Amino acid sequence: MWIDTHCHLDAAEFDVDRDAVREAARQAGVTCCVIPAVQRAHWADVTQLAERHGDAYALGIHPLYVPQAQESDVLALDHALTQRRDDPRLVAVGEIGLDFFVPELCTPTMRERQWFFYTAQLKLAQKHGLPVILHVRRSADCLLKGLRQWPVVSGIAHAFNGSTQQAQAFLDRGFALGFGGALTYERSLQLRRLASELPPSALVLETDAPDIPPQWLYQTAEQRAMGAAQGRNSPVELPRIAQVLADLRDLSLTDLAAATSGNAQRVLPKLGAV
Ligand SMILES: [Zn+2]
C-alpha cells in the first residue's frame, strides 16, 4: 500500500485520462493520493476529485499563484475550511509556502506578498487545527521563521531539497519531508545522501505529478528540441520511485511502504480515516 502525499490530479495535463491514471495508480498499489489545491478556483475541483476516487485533499493558495490571488481569497479559505470541517478527506491547508526561485516572485513587492499569503494561511491552519503542506524552493529558512511565529500541528515539507540542518528544523516542528522524482537522478548526490541518512520517521513519498518526472520519463532539452514532449509524471510512478529510495536505504519495499504510510498518517492525522 502506497500513499502519494502530493499529487496534482486536478491539473489540466490529466484532463484527457484522469480516471484512467488514477485507476492505473490503484492497480500499482497507490491506495491514496493527497491532492493539494493551488488556487481558489480549484478548491471545488480537488474536493470533488478526492470524493470520486476515495482520496484526500488540501485547500490553499500556492506561492506561484500569489500574483493573481486576491486578499479576499484568505477569507474565502477560512469559510471553506469551516464549511468542510467535518469532511474526513480534507487533511491539510495547502499547498502554501514561499518560492524564491522564480525571478518574478523575488521582487521586494512579491516577496512581501508571498509572505502575507503564507502567514495568513499558517494562521488559518492554526485556527482550524490542520497540518500544512509546504512548497519549499530556496525558502526553507524563511518558511521556518514563519512556523516559529505561527506554529502548526504538523505538516509536510514537500519536494524537500535543503540542508541537513534545515531538514532537522522541520522534523523538530513535527513535519515529515516529501521525497519523489528528484531522488531518481544519479546527479542528485546531496538529496540522495539526505534521503538515505534521515531517520525513517522523517520520510513520506510523493510524485508531485504531473511535475518532477523521474529520470526514466525525463526528456532532455535536446530531445524536446527534436519534438518530444516533457514526460508527464503520474501517481502510477510512485512504487518505482519508492524502489529507488528503498535501494538507497537498503530496505525492503514492504518495510518502506509501511514506514512511509505510517509517517503520512502521523503528519496528516485525518488520512487514517480516508
Ligand atoms: Zn505541488
PDB file of C-alpha atoms and ligand atoms in Angstrom:
ATOM      1  CA  MET A   1       0.000   0.000   0.000  1.00  0.00           C
ATOM      2  CA  TRP A   2       1.392   3.367  -1.088  1.00  0.00           C
ATOM      3  CA  ILE A   3       0.278   6.911  -0.317  1.00  0.00           C
ATOM      4  CA  ASP A   4       1.153   9.613  -2.848  1.00  0.00           C
ATOM      5  CA  THR A   5       1.237  12.547  -0.430  1.00  0.00           C
ATOM      6  CA  HIS A   6       1.426  15.153  -3.186  1.00  0.00           C
ATOM      7  CA  CYS A   7      -0.325  14.700  -6.499  1.00  0.00           C
ATOM      8  CA  HIS A   8      -1.946  17.439  -8.601  1.00  0.00           C
ATOM      9  CA  LEU A   9      -4.576  15.202 -10.178  1.00  0.00           C
ATOM     10  CA  ASP A  10      -6.669  18.302 -10.911  1.00  0.00           C
ATOM     11  CA  ALA A  11      -4.011  19.638 -13.317  1.00  0.00           C
ATOM     12  CA  ALA A  12      -5.035  20.174 -16.932  1.00  0.00           C
ATOM     13  CA  GLU A  13      -2.403  17.629 -18.028  1.00  0.00           C
ATOM     14  CA  PHE A  14      -4.790  14.929 -16.762  1.00  0.00           C
ATOM     15  CA  ASP A  15      -7.920  16.239 -18.484  1.00  0.00           C
ATOM     16  CA  VAL A  16      -7.792  13.565 -21.184  1.00  0.00           C
ATOM     17  CA  ASP A  17      -7.378  10.499 -18.970  1.00  0.00           C
ATOM     18  CA  ARG A  18      -7.702  11.466 -15.285  1.00  0.00           C
ATOM     19  CA  ASP A  19      -9.819   8.497 -14.180  1.00  0.00           C
ATOM     20  CA  ALA A  20      -7.622   6.029 -16.085  1.00  0.00           C
ATOM     21  CA  VAL A  21      -4.484   7.489 -14.480  1.00  0.00           C
ATOM     22  CA  ARG A  22      -5.990   7.164 -11.004  1.00  0.00           C
ATOM     23  CA  GLU A  23      -7.122   3.599 -11.722  1.00  0.00           C
ATOM     24  CA  ALA A  24      -3.672   2.619 -13.039  1.00  0.00           C
ATOM     25  CA  ALA A  25      -2.106   4.001  -9.861  1.00  0.00           C
ATOM     26  CA  ARG A  26      -4.549   1.986  -7.770  1.00  0.00           C
ATOM     27  CA  GLN A  27      -3.602  -1.154  -9.705  1.00  0.00           C
ATOM     28  CA  ALA A  28       0.030  -0.347  -8.885  1.00  0.00           C
ATOM     29  CA  GLY A  29      -0.799  -0.227  -5.166  1.00  0.00           C
ATOM     30  CA  VAL A  30      -1.315   3.511  -4.644  1.00  0.00           C
ATOM     31  CA  THR A  31      -4.304   3.361  -2.331  1.00  0.00           C
ATOM     32  CA  CYS A  32      -4.462   7.061  -1.570  1.00  0.00           C
ATOM     33  CA  CYS A  33      -3.453  10.331  -3.222  1.00  0.00           C
ATOM     34  CA  VAL A  34      -3.384  13.663  -1.411  1.00  0.00           C
ATOM     35  CA  ILE A  35      -4.459  16.360  -3.870  1.00  0.00           C
ATOM     36  CA  PRO A  36      -3.319  19.832  -2.805  1.00  0.00           C
ATOM     37  CA  ALA A  37      -5.088  22.791  -4.400  1.00  0.00           C
ATOM     38  CA  VAL A  38      -3.101  25.668  -5.885  1.00  0.00           C
ATOM     39  CA  GLN A  39      -5.729  28.413  -6.095  1.00  0.00           C
ATOM     40  CA  ARG A  40      -9.272  29.285  -5.051  1.00  0.00           C
ATOM     41  CA  ALA A  41     -10.728  28.444  -8.481  1.00  0.00           C
ATOM     42  CA  HIS A  42      -9.590  24.795  -7.974  1.00  0.00           C
ATOM     43  CA  TRP A  43     -10.963  24.205  -4.482  1.00  0.00           C
ATOM     44  CA  ALA A  44     -14.263  22.736  -5.673  1.00  0.00           C
ATOM     45  CA  ASP A  45     -12.443  20.511  -8.201  1.00  0.00           C
ATOM     46  CA  VAL A  46      -9.998  18.948  -5.767  1.00  0.00           C
ATOM     47  CA  THR A  47     -12.821  18.337  -3.292  1.00  0.00           C
ATOM     48  CA  GLN A  48     -14.885  16.503  -5.906  1.00  0.00           C
ATOM     49  CA  LEU A  49     -11.903  14.598  -7.264  1.00  0.00           C
ATOM     50  CA  ALA A  50     -10.939  13.310  -3.843  1.00  0.00           C
ATOM     51  CA  GLU A  51     -14.533  12.277  -3.241  1.00  0.00           C
ATOM     52  CA  ARG A  52     -14.776  10.479  -6.591  1.00  0.00           C
ATOM     53  CA  HIS A  53     -11.602   8.435  -6.189  1.00  0.00           C
ATOM     54  CA  GLY A  54     -11.628   7.876  -2.444  1.00  0.00           C
ATOM     55  CA  ASP A  55      -8.640  10.193  -1.981  1.00  0.00           C
ATOM     56  CA  ALA A  56      -7.745  13.137   0.269  1.00  0.00           C
ATOM     57  CA  TYR A  57      -7.288  16.836  -0.468  1.00  0.00           C
ATOM     58  CA  ALA A  58      -5.912  20.092   0.879  1.00  0.00           C
ATOM     59  CA  LEU A  59      -7.117  23.635   0.270  1.00  0.00           C
ATOM     60  CA  GLY A  60      -4.839  26.608  -0.124  1.00  0.00           C
ATOM     61  CA  ILE A  61      -3.125  29.205  -2.278  1.00  0.00           C
ATOM     62  CA  HIS A  62       0.192  28.133  -3.835  1.00  0.00           C
ATOM     63  CA  PRO A  63       3.016  30.710  -3.899  1.00  0.00           C
ATOM     64  CA  LEU A  64       3.179  30.550  -7.724  1.00  0.00           C
ATOM     65  CA  TYR A  65      -0.477  31.699  -7.742  1.00  0.00           C
ATOM     66  CA  VAL A  66       0.099  34.588  -5.343  1.00  0.00           C
ATOM     67  CA  PRO A  67       0.411  37.177  -8.161  1.00  0.00           C
ATOM     68  CA  GLN A  68      -3.210  36.597  -9.230  1.00  0.00           C
ATOM     69  CA  ALA A  69      -4.624  35.803  -5.776  1.00  0.00           C
ATOM     70  CA  GLN A  70      -6.933  38.287  -4.037  1.00  0.00           C
ATOM     71  CA  GLU A  71      -6.672  39.165  -0.391  1.00  0.00           C
ATOM     72  CA  SER A  72     -10.332  38.158  -0.113  1.00  0.00           C
ATOM     73  CA  ASP A  73      -9.273  34.596  -1.022  1.00  0.00           C
ATOM     74  CA  VAL A  74      -7.942  34.263   2.510  1.00  0.00           C
ATOM     75  CA  LEU A  75     -11.381  34.966   3.923  1.00  0.00           C
ATOM     76  CA  ALA A  76     -12.873  32.537   1.409  1.00  0.00           C
ATOM     77  CA  LEU A  77     -10.394  29.898   2.551  1.00  0.00           C
ATOM     78  CA  ASP A  78     -11.422  30.443   6.149  1.00  0.00           C
ATOM     79  CA  HIS A  79     -15.060  29.906   5.099  1.00  0.00           C
ATOM     80  CA  ALA A  80     -14.258  26.813   3.063  1.00  0.00           C
ATOM     81  CA  LEU A  81     -12.302  25.261   5.938  1.00  0.00           C
ATOM     82  CA  THR A  82     -15.180  25.971   8.328  1.00  0.00           C
ATOM     83  CA  GLN A  83     -17.742  24.578   5.910  1.00  0.00           C
ATOM     84  CA  ARG A  84     -15.755  21.365   5.357  1.00  0.00           C
ATOM     85  CA  ARG A  85     -14.657  20.938   8.954  1.00  0.00           C
ATOM     86  CA  ASP A  86     -16.302  17.511   9.188  1.00  0.00           C
ATOM     87  CA  ASP A  87     -15.081  16.264   5.819  1.00  0.00           C
ATOM     88  CA  PRO A  88     -12.639  13.451   6.640  1.00  0.00           C
ATOM     89  CA  ARG A  89     -10.956  13.908   3.234  1.00  0.00           C
ATOM     90  CA  LEU A  90      -9.817  17.462   3.993  1.00  0.00           C
ATOM     91  CA  VAL A  91      -6.463  16.662   5.580  1.00  0.00           C
ATOM     92  CA  ALA A  92      -4.440  19.906   5.415  1.00  0.00           C
ATOM     93  CA  VAL A  93      -4.080  23.515   4.377  1.00  0.00           C
ATOM     94  CA  GLY A  94      -2.039  23.502   1.177  1.00  0.00           C
ATOM     95  CA  GLU A  95      -0.309  23.932  -0.980  1.00  0.00           C
ATOM     96  CA  ILE A  96       1.174  27.011   0.661  1.00  0.00           C
ATOM     97  CA  GLY A  97       4.699  28.331   1.048  1.00  0.00           C
ATOM     98  CA  LEU A  98       7.331  30.568  -0.479  1.00  0.00           C
ATOM     99  CA  ASP A  99       9.152  30.360  -3.805  1.00  0.00           C
ATOM    100  CA  PHE A 100      12.411  32.300  -4.085  1.00  0.00           C
ATOM    101  CA  PHE A 101      13.495  30.573  -7.285  1.00  0.00           C
ATOM    102  CA  VAL A 102      11.144  32.097  -9.849  1.00  0.00           C
ATOM    103  CA  PRO A 103      12.610  35.561 -10.605  1.00  0.00           C
ATOM    104  CA  GLU A 104       9.229  37.337 -10.912  1.00  0.00           C
ATOM    105  CA  LEU A 105       8.381  36.200  -7.389  1.00  0.00           C
ATOM    106  CA  CYS A 106      11.587  37.601  -5.916  1.00  0.00           C
ATOM    107  CA  THR A 107      10.976  41.336  -6.259  1.00  0.00           C
ATOM    108  CA  PRO A 108      10.586  43.081  -2.884  1.00  0.00           C
ATOM    109  CA  THR A 109       6.842  43.572  -3.527  1.00  0.00           C
ATOM    110  CA  MET A 110       6.303  39.931  -4.462  1.00  0.00           C
ATOM    111  CA  ARG A 111       8.356  38.634  -1.552  1.00  0.00           C
ATOM    112  CA  GLU A 112       6.157  40.679   0.764  1.00  0.00           C
ATOM    113  CA  ARG A 113       3.001  39.461  -0.951  1.00  0.00           C
ATOM    114  CA  GLN A 114       4.145  35.852  -0.725  1.00  0.00           C
ATOM    115  CA  TRP A 115       4.865  36.336   2.979  1.00  0.00           C
ATOM    116  CA  PHE A 116       1.385  37.803   3.500  1.00  0.00           C
ATOM    117  CA  PHE A 117      -0.372  34.801   1.912  1.00  0.00           C
ATOM    118  CA  TYR A 118       1.933  32.285   3.580  1.00  0.00           C
ATOM    119  CA  THR A 119       1.497  33.640   7.087  1.00  0.00           C
ATOM    120  CA  ALA A 120      -2.239  34.321   6.653  1.00  0.00           C
ATOM    121  CA  GLN A 121      -2.665  30.645   5.717  1.00  0.00           C
ATOM    122  CA  LEU A 122      -0.492  29.483   8.620  1.00  0.00           C
ATOM    123  CA  LYS A 123      -2.858  31.382  10.913  1.00  0.00           C
ATOM    124  CA  LEU A 124      -5.816  29.607   9.309  1.00  0.00           C
ATOM    125  CA  ALA A 125      -4.125  26.230   9.776  1.00  0.00           C
ATOM    126  CA  GLN A 126      -3.671  27.134  13.444  1.00  0.00           C
ATOM    127  CA  LYS A 127      -7.257  28.275  13.797  1.00  0.00           C
ATOM    128  CA  HIS A 128      -8.651  25.117  12.201  1.00  0.00           C
ATOM    129  CA  GLY A 129      -6.169  22.747  13.827  1.00  0.00           C
ATOM    130  CA  LEU A 130      -4.945  21.472  10.457  1.00  0.00           C
ATOM    131  CA  PRO A 131      -1.462  20.485   9.231  1.00  0.00           C
ATOM    132  CA  VAL A 132       0.106  22.320   6.277  1.00  0.00           C
ATOM    133  CA  ILE A 133       1.622  21.121   3.001  1.00  0.00           C
ATOM    134  CA  LEU A 134       4.567  23.377   2.198  1.00  0.00           C
ATOM    135  CA  HIS A 135       6.142  24.359  -1.098  1.00  0.00           C
ATOM    136  CA  VAL A 136       9.826  24.922  -0.346  1.00  0.00           C
ATOM    137  CA  ARG A 137      12.053  26.406  -3.043  1.00  0.00           C
ATOM    138  CA  ARG A 138      15.125  28.313  -1.828  1.00  0.00           C
ATOM    139  CA  SER A 139      12.902  29.351   1.072  1.00  0.00           C
ATOM    140  CA  ALA A 140      13.400  26.825   3.882  1.00  0.00           C
ATOM    141  CA  ASP A 141      14.776  29.320   6.416  1.00  0.00           C
ATOM    142  CA  CYS A 142      12.039  31.845   5.755  1.00  0.00           C
ATOM    143  CA  LEU A 143       9.344  29.159   5.987  1.00  0.00           C
ATOM    144  CA  LEU A 144      10.785  28.014   9.307  1.00  0.00           C
ATOM    145  CA  LYS A 145      10.745  31.588  10.573  1.00  0.00           C
ATOM    146  CA  GLY A 146       7.000  31.691   9.840  1.00  0.00           C
ATOM    147  CA  LEU A 147       6.467  28.359  11.587  1.00  0.00           C
ATOM    148  CA  ARG A 148       8.263  29.567  14.701  1.00  0.00           C
ATOM    149  CA  GLN A 149       5.951  32.570  14.833  1.00  0.00           C
ATOM    150  CA  TRP A 150       2.759  30.647  13.972  1.00  0.00           C
ATOM    151  CA  PRO A 151       3.352  27.010  14.929  1.00  0.00           C
ATOM    152  CA  VAL A 152       1.022  24.448  13.369  1.00  0.00           C
ATOM    153  CA  VAL A 153       0.246  20.890  14.473  1.00  0.00           C
ATOM    154  CA  SER A 154       2.350  19.185  11.810  1.00  0.00           C
ATOM    155  CA  GLY A 155       2.866  19.060   8.077  1.00  0.00           C
ATOM    156  CA  ILE A 156       4.943  18.059   5.099  1.00  0.00           C
ATOM    157  CA  ALA A 157       7.831  19.991   3.537  1.00  0.00           C
ATOM    158  CA  HIS A 158       7.142  18.803   0.014  1.00  0.00           C
ATOM    159  CA  ALA A 159       9.871  18.145  -2.607  1.00  0.00           C
ATOM    160  CA  PHE A 160      12.362  18.868   0.128  1.00  0.00           C
ATOM    161  CA  ASN A 161      15.832  19.701  -1.143  1.00  0.00           C
ATOM    162  CA  GLY A 162      17.557  21.570   1.654  1.00  0.00           C
ATOM    163  CA  SER A 163      20.418  21.003   4.067  1.00  0.00           C
ATOM    164  CA  THR A 164      20.589  18.510   6.916  1.00  0.00           C
ATOM    165  CA  GLN A 165      20.146  21.383   9.391  1.00  0.00           C
ATOM    166  CA  GLN A 166      17.035  22.629   7.621  1.00  0.00           C
ATOM    167  CA  ALA A 167      15.678  19.079   7.472  1.00  0.00           C
ATOM    168  CA  GLN A 168      16.230  18.713  11.204  1.00  0.00           C
ATOM    169  CA  ALA A 169      14.469  22.019  11.895  1.00  0.00           C
ATOM    170  CA  PHE A 170      11.356  20.789  10.044  1.00  0.00           C
ATOM    171  CA  LEU A 171      11.478  17.448  11.863  1.00  0.00           C
ATOM    172  CA  ASP A 172      11.730  19.283  15.194  1.00  0.00           C
ATOM    173  CA  ARG A 173       8.491  21.073  14.299  1.00  0.00           C
ATOM    174  CA  GLY A 174       6.675  17.765  13.753  1.00  0.00           C
ATOM    175  CA  PHE A 175       6.992  17.748   9.974  1.00  0.00           C
ATOM    176  CA  ALA A 176       7.860  14.971   7.551  1.00  0.00           C
ATOM    177  CA  LEU A 177       9.838  15.571   4.367  1.00  0.00           C
ATOM    178  CA  GLY A 178       8.429  14.653   0.965  1.00  0.00           C
ATOM    179  CA  PHE A 179      10.664  12.769  -1.492  1.00  0.00           C
ATOM    180  CA  GLY A 180       9.849  11.971  -5.098  1.00  0.00           C
ATOM    181  CA  GLY A 181      11.155  12.030  -8.653  1.00  0.00           C
ATOM    182  CA  ALA A 182      14.187  14.214  -7.869  1.00  0.00           C
ATOM    183  CA  LEU A 183      15.693  11.233  -5.998  1.00  0.00           C
ATOM    184  CA  THR A 184      15.875   9.183  -9.155  1.00  0.00           C
ATOM    185  CA  TYR A 185      18.636  11.289 -10.735  1.00  0.00           C
ATOM    186  CA  GLU A 186      22.102   9.973 -10.080  1.00  0.00           C
ATOM    187  CA  ARG A 187      23.455  13.518 -10.031  1.00  0.00           C
ATOM    188  CA  SER A 188      21.201  14.416  -7.048  1.00  0.00           C
ATOM    189  CA  LEU A 189      24.037  13.499  -4.712  1.00  0.00           C
ATOM    190  CA  GLN A 190      23.153  15.701  -1.758  1.00  0.00           C
ATOM    191  CA  LEU A 191      19.463  14.838  -1.901  1.00  0.00           C
ATOM    192  CA  ARG A 192      20.205  11.113  -2.129  1.00  0.00           C
ATOM    193  CA  ARG A 193      22.579  11.316   0.793  1.00  0.00           C
ATOM    194  CA  LEU A 194      19.962  13.159   2.855  1.00  0.00           C
ATOM    195  CA  ALA A 195      17.254  10.633   1.935  1.00  0.00           C
ATOM    196  CA  SER A 196      19.482   7.755   2.958  1.00  0.00           C
ATOM    197  CA  GLU A 197      20.634   9.293   6.259  1.00  0.00           C
ATOM    198  CA  LEU A 198      17.438  10.748   7.724  1.00  0.00           C
ATOM    199  CA  PRO A 199      15.616   8.762  10.399  1.00  0.00           C
ATOM    200  CA  PRO A 200      12.913   6.507   8.871  1.00  0.00           C
ATOM    201  CA  SER A 201      10.221   8.521  10.671  1.00  0.00           C
ATOM    202  CA  ALA A 202      11.137  11.587   8.562  1.00  0.00           C
ATOM    203  CA  LEU A 203      10.113  10.294   5.151  1.00  0.00           C
ATOM    204  CA  VAL A 204       6.971  10.465   3.083  1.00  0.00           C
ATOM    205  CA  LEU A 205       6.669   9.685  -0.623  1.00  0.00           C
ATOM    206  CA  GLU A 206       5.160  11.838  -3.334  1.00  0.00           C
ATOM    207  CA  THR A 207       5.160  12.291  -7.089  1.00  0.00           C
ATOM    208  CA  ASP A 208       4.122  15.967  -7.456  1.00  0.00           C
ATOM    209  CA  ALA A 209       2.518  14.705 -10.687  1.00  0.00           C
ATOM    210  CA  PRO A 210       2.343  15.963 -13.392  1.00  0.00           C
ATOM    211  CA  ASP A 211       5.616  17.723 -12.438  1.00  0.00           C
ATOM    212  CA  ILE A 212       9.081  16.463 -11.402  1.00  0.00           C
ATOM    213  CA  PRO A 213       9.229  13.497 -13.823  1.00  0.00           C
ATOM    214  CA  PRO A 214      11.510  10.705 -12.609  1.00  0.00           C
ATOM    215  CA  GLN A 215      14.688  10.088 -14.576  1.00  0.00           C
ATOM    216  CA  TRP A 216      13.047   7.387 -16.760  1.00  0.00           C
ATOM    217  CA  LEU A 217      10.415   9.865 -18.017  1.00  0.00           C
ATOM    218  CA  TYR A 218      12.629  12.916 -18.307  1.00  0.00           C
ATOM    219  CA  GLN A 219      13.193  14.356 -21.785  1.00  0.00           C
ATOM    220  CA  THR A 220      16.342  16.438 -22.164  1.00  0.00           C
ATOM    221  CA  ALA A 221      16.278  19.875 -23.784  1.00  0.00           C
ATOM    222  CA  GLU A 222      17.805  18.224 -26.865  1.00  0.00           C
ATOM    223  CA  GLN A 223      15.049  15.595 -27.050  1.00  0.00           C
ATOM    224  CA  ARG A 224      12.449  18.311 -26.606  1.00  0.00           C
ATOM    225  CA  ALA A 225      14.023  20.351 -29.387  1.00  0.00           C
ATOM    226  CA  MET A 226      13.508  17.264 -31.564  1.00  0.00           C
ATOM    227  CA  GLY A 227       9.801  17.408 -30.764  1.00  0.00           C
ATOM    228  CA  ALA A 228       9.472  15.132 -27.709  1.00  0.00           C
ATOM    229  CA  ALA A 229       7.062  16.361 -25.042  1.00  0.00           C
ATOM    230  CA  GLN A 230       8.343  16.539 -21.465  1.00  0.00           C
ATOM    231  CA  GLY A 231       7.393  13.291 -19.737  1.00  0.00           C
ATOM    232  CA  ARG A 232       4.240  13.669 -17.678  1.00  0.00           C
ATOM    233  CA  ASN A 233       4.704  12.363 -14.173  1.00  0.00           C
ATOM    234  CA  SER A 234       1.822  10.381 -12.716  1.00  0.00           C
ATOM    235  CA  PRO A 235       0.945   8.668  -9.422  1.00  0.00           C
ATOM    236  CA  VAL A 236       1.493   5.299 -11.106  1.00  0.00           C
ATOM    237  CA  GLU A 237       5.241   6.036 -10.868  1.00  0.00           C
ATOM    238  CA  LEU A 238       5.205   6.108  -7.058  1.00  0.00           C
ATOM    239  CA  PRO A 239       6.193   2.453  -6.447  1.00  0.00           C
ATOM    240  CA  ARG A 240       9.131   2.729  -8.859  1.00  0.00           C
ATOM    241  CA  ILE A 241      10.298   5.959  -7.186  1.00  0.00           C
ATOM    242  CA  ALA A 242       9.892   4.163  -3.854  1.00  0.00           C
ATOM    243  CA  GLN A 243      12.144   1.387  -5.135  1.00  0.00           C
ATOM    244  CA  VAL A 244      14.936   3.949  -5.620  1.00  0.00           C
ATOM    245  CA  LEU A 245      14.547   5.113  -2.020  1.00  0.00           C
ATOM    246  CA  ALA A 246      14.356   1.522  -0.760  1.00  0.00           C
ATOM    247  CA  ASP A 247      17.641   0.737  -2.560  1.00  0.00           C
ATOM    248  CA  LEU A 248      19.313   3.868  -1.165  1.00  0.00           C
ATOM    249  CA  ARG A 249      18.317   2.850   2.356  1.00  0.00           C
ATOM    250  CA  ASP A 250      18.790  -0.882   1.835  1.00  0.00           C
ATOM    251  CA  LEU A 251      15.197  -1.525   2.876  1.00  0.00           C
ATOM    252  CA  SER A 252      12.564  -3.888   1.503  1.00  0.00           C
ATOM    253  CA  LEU A 253       9.688  -2.286  -0.393  1.00  0.00           C
ATOM    254  CA  THR A 254       7.285  -3.703   2.182  1.00  0.00           C
ATOM    255  CA  ASP A 255       9.120  -2.053   5.061  1.00  0.00           C
ATOM    256  CA  LEU A 256       9.396   1.236   3.206  1.00  0.00           C
ATOM    257  CA  ALA A 257       5.690   1.208   2.342  1.00  0.00           C
ATOM    258  CA  ALA A 258       4.763   0.544   5.963  1.00  0.00           C
ATOM    259  CA  ALA A 259       7.098   3.249   7.297  1.00  0.00           C
ATOM    260  CA  THR A 260       6.164   5.968   4.810  1.00  0.00           C
ATOM    261  CA  SER A 261       2.425   5.285   5.005  1.00  0.00           C
ATOM    262  CA  GLY A 262       2.611   5.369   8.799  1.00  0.00           C
ATOM    263  CA  ASN A 263       4.502   8.664   8.645  1.00  0.00           C
ATOM    264  CA  ALA A 264       1.942  10.172   6.270  1.00  0.00           C
ATOM    265  CA  GLN A 265      -0.842   9.248   8.693  1.00  0.00           C
ATOM    266  CA  ARG A 266       1.098  10.686  11.594  1.00  0.00           C
ATOM    267  CA  VAL A 267       1.658  14.104   9.994  1.00  0.00           C
ATOM    268  CA  LEU A 268      -1.764  14.204   8.275  1.00  0.00           C
ATOM    269  CA  PRO A 269      -3.829  12.554  11.041  1.00  0.00           C
ATOM    270  CA  LYS A 270      -7.146  12.679   9.172  1.00  0.00           C
ATOM    271  CA  LEU A 271      -5.650  10.394   6.490  1.00  0.00           C
ATOM    272  CA  GLY A 272      -6.200   7.478   8.837  1.00  0.00           C
ATOM    273  CA  ALA A 273      -9.945   7.737   8.211  1.00  0.00           C
ATOM    274  CA  VAL A 274      -9.719   8.036   4.399  1.00  0.00           C
TER     275      VAL A 274
HETATM  276 ZN    ZN B   1       2.724  20.831  -5.661  1.00  0.00          ZN
END
